[in-house]
Amino acid sequence: MKRLSGKTCLVTGAANGIGLAAATRLAQEGAKVLLTDIDAAQGEAATATLVESGLAVRFQQHDVTQRDAWESALHAAKEFGGRIDVIVNNAGIVIPGSIESVDWASWRKTLDINLDGVFHGVQLGVREMKEHGGSIVNLASIEGIVGEPMALAYNVTKGGVRLLTKSAAVHCAKSGYKIRINAVCPGFVETPLVLNAIGAMPPEIAQGFQAKVLNRTPMGRLAQPVEVANAILFLCSDESSYVTGSDLLVDGGYTAG
């Protein structure tokens, strides 16, 4: 039997990158997966490709900052699979900026998507799963552990996601809910999110940043999305039945060196 047979999953930010890789791996392991993303065209195209490969997936456009959009996505997932067993809160953005250069609009937008969006997903996920249990996986980052001068808002949101995860996980365990909530903390991954963020930096800063990342990563390379997706899959499956409130680092040794 496949590892997620009979389960229904919702993955946000699933049009590309880690989200798409995670949705693919969950579906390959037998789950029905609702992919959501604010980019409807890219999300529908990605989902169509997965359907053609024989996977049980659907797509819904979803702005994670909007509570009513969350309600609609959860309703669609339940219509697809009967109930919600897994939520992967992956949607996120990076807008480069230091404490001196970041503007208020960029700060607020980053918090709205990266932190408030995860809050909605966790709070509503607990509501949906408290009777039957389930797994919630939040995408944090090593940038929620170490400081990066040009990623102030991103640092703050990912640190917040880590502690939101721990607080909610302890609450669910002490309440007797069979809901596990964990965070995956990727290092630098070869995704549009990372590549676009680097591309938005001034050229001299971008060049130095890339060199620093590779020099500080003992494995000497960026991760591939599927390598993070496999960690997410573990936390979604019953193989991680005694894991909650954890940070699972997938960083090539970046934070160990």
mmCIF file of C-alpha atoms in Angstrom, residues 143-249:
data_model
loop_
_atom_site.group_PDB
_atom_site.id
_atom_site.type_symbol
_atom_site.label_atom_id
_atom_site.label_comp_id
_atom_site.label_asym_id
_atom_site.label_seq_id
_atom_site.Cartn_x
_atom_site.Cartn_y
_atom_site.Cartn_z
ATOM 1 C CA GLU A 143 16.227 32.050 7.235
ATOM 2 C CA GLY A 144 14.014 31.667 10.300
ATOM 3 C CA ILE A 145 17.069 30.449 12.221
ATOM 4 C CA VAL A 146 19.921 32.635 10.952
ATOM 5 C CA GLY A 147 19.847 36.298 10.000
ATOM 6 C CA GLU A 148 20.335 37.492 6.422
ATOM 7 C CA PRO A 149 20.898 41.268 6.146
ATOM 8 C CA MET A 150 18.999 41.610 2.860
ATOM 9 C CA ALA A 151 16.009 39.434 3.888
ATOM 10 C CA LEU A 152 14.656 41.176 6.977
ATOM 11 C CA ALA A 153 10.931 40.613 6.389
ATOM 12 C CA TYR A 154 11.482 37.053 5.199
ATOM 13 C CA ASN A 155 13.636 36.290 8.279
ATOM 14 C CA VAL A 156 10.921 37.584 10.573
ATOM 15 C CA THR A 157 8.114 35.628 8.937
ATOM 16 C CA LYS A 158 9.989 32.343 8.849
ATOM 17 C CA GLY A 159 11.032 32.689 12.483
ATOM 18 C CA GLY A 160 7.381 33.350 13.256
ATOM 19 C CA VAL A 161 6.280 30.262 11.339
ATOM 20 C CA ARG A 162 8.640 28.095 13.402
ATOM 21 C CA LEU A 163 7.193 29.291 16.712
ATOM 22 C CA LEU A 164 3.610 29.283 15.449
ATOM 23 C CA THR A 165 4.238 25.632 14.566
ATOM 24 C CA LYS A 166 5.582 24.766 18.006
ATOM 25 C CA SER A 167 2.828 26.555 19.936
ATOM 26 C CA ALA A 168 0.039 24.996 17.866
ATOM 27 C CA ALA A 169 1.652 21.541 18.013
ATOM 28 C CA VAL A 170 1.858 21.616 21.809
ATOM 29 C CA HIS A 171 -1.730 22.863 22.053
ATOM 30 C CA CYS A 172 -3.031 20.036 19.876
ATOM 31 C CA ALA A 173 -1.039 17.346 21.698
ATOM 32 C CA LYS A 174 -2.131 18.550 25.145
ATOM 33 C CA SER A 175 -5.737 18.833 23.943
ATOM 34 C CA GLY A 176 -5.720 15.194 22.887
ATOM 35 C CA TYR A 177 -6.112 15.985 19.191
ATOM 36 C CA LYS A 178 -4.326 13.509 16.951
ATOM 37 C CA ILE A 179 -2.942 16.370 14.892
ATOM 38 C CA ARG A 180 0.792 16.667 14.323
ATOM 39 C CA ILE A 181 2.180 20.042 13.261
ATOM 40 C CA ASN A 182 5.758 20.387 12.056
ATOM 41 C CA ALA A 183 7.963 22.799 10.138
ATOM 42 C CA VAL A 184 10.329 22.029 7.296
ATOM 43 C CA CYS A 185 13.272 24.422 7.103
ATOM 44 C CA PRO A 186 14.878 24.276 3.670
ATOM 45 C CA GLY A 187 18.198 25.823 2.884
ATOM 46 C CA PHE A 188 18.709 27.339 -0.533
ATOM 47 C CA VAL A 189 16.667 25.501 -3.141
ATOM 48 C CA GLU A 190 16.731 25.855 -6.908
ATOM 49 C CA THR A 191 13.233 27.314 -7.226
ATOM 50 C CA PRO A 192 11.750 30.416 -8.899
ATOM 51 C CA LEU A 193 11.357 31.955 -5.411
ATOM 52 C CA VAL A 194 15.082 31.828 -4.671
ATOM 53 C CA LEU A 195 16.269 32.607 -8.191
ATOM 54 C CA ASN A 196 13.905 35.586 -8.504
ATOM 55 C CA ALA A 197 14.967 36.934 -5.098
ATOM 56 C CA ILE A 198 18.617 36.774 -6.103
ATOM 57 C CA GLY A 199 17.768 38.385 -9.422
ATOM 58 C CA ALA A 200 16.103 41.299 -7.614
ATOM 59 C CA MET A 201 19.313 42.161 -5.767
ATOM 60 C CA PRO A 202 21.844 44.640 -7.140
ATOM 61 C CA PRO A 203 24.320 42.637 -9.277
ATOM 62 C CA GLU A 204 27.290 43.091 -6.946
ATOM 63 C CA ILE A 205 25.227 41.980 -3.929
ATOM 64 C CA ALA A 206 23.706 39.038 -5.822
ATOM 65 C CA GLN A 207 27.112 37.758 -6.895
ATOM 66 C CA GLY A 208 28.493 37.915 -3.379
ATOM 67 C CA PHE A 209 25.358 36.328 -1.940
ATOM 68 C CA GLN A 210 25.514 33.325 -4.289
ATOM 69 C CA ALA A 211 29.192 32.792 -3.521
ATOM 70 C CA LYS A 212 28.513 32.987 0.220
ATOM 71 C CA VAL A 213 25.676 30.453 0.023
ATOM 72 C CA LEU A 214 27.713 27.870 -1.852
ATOM 73 C CA ASN A 215 30.782 28.402 0.335
ATOM 74 C CA ARG A 216 28.740 28.031 3.532
ATOM 75 C CA THR A 217 26.877 24.926 2.358
ATOM 76 C CA PRO A 218 29.021 21.859 3.117
ATOM 77 C CA MET A 219 27.368 19.893 0.300
ATOM 78 C CA GLY A 220 28.376 22.692 -2.069
ATOM 79 C CA ARG A 221 25.174 22.995 -4.089
ATOM 80 C CA LEU A 222 21.566 24.179 -3.992
ATOM 81 C CA ALA A 223 18.863 21.661 -3.120
ATOM 82 C CA GLN A 224 16.408 20.353 -5.687
ATOM 83 C CA PRO A 225 12.682 20.818 -4.875
ATOM 84 C CA VAL A 226 12.056 17.071 -4.695
ATOM 85 C CA GLU A 227 14.634 16.760 -1.905
ATOM 86 C CA VAL A 228 12.522 19.079 0.242
ATOM 87 C CA ALA A 229 9.313 17.410 -0.960
ATOM 88 C CA ASN A 230 10.520 14.055 0.330
ATOM 89 C CA ALA A 231 10.983 15.543 3.805
ATOM 90 C CA ILE A 232 7.460 16.975 3.626
ATOM 91 C CA LEU A 233 6.159 13.560 2.578
ATOM 92 C CA PHE A 234 7.736 11.954 5.648
ATOM 93 C CA LEU A 235 5.987 14.427 7.965
ATOM 94 C CA CYS A 236 2.657 13.925 6.186
ATOM 95 C CA SER A 237 2.849 10.148 6.472
ATOM 96 C CA ASP A 238 2.214 7.906 9.470
ATOM 97 C CA GLU A 239 5.948 7.137 9.496
ATOM 98 C CA SER A 240 6.363 10.337 11.530
ATOM 99 C CA SER A 241 3.664 9.416 14.072
ATOM 100 C CA TYR A 242 5.779 10.547 17.072
ATOM 101 C CA VAL A 243 7.041 13.761 15.492
ATOM 102 C CA THR A 244 5.323 17.048 16.336
ATOM 103 C CA GLY A 245 6.498 20.588 16.974
ATOM 104 C CA SER A 246 9.763 19.863 15.184
ATOM 105 C CA ASP A 247 11.975 21.731 12.742
ATOM 106 C CA LEU A 248 13.191 19.400 10.005
ATOM 107 C CA LEU A 249 16.202 21.041 8.375
#
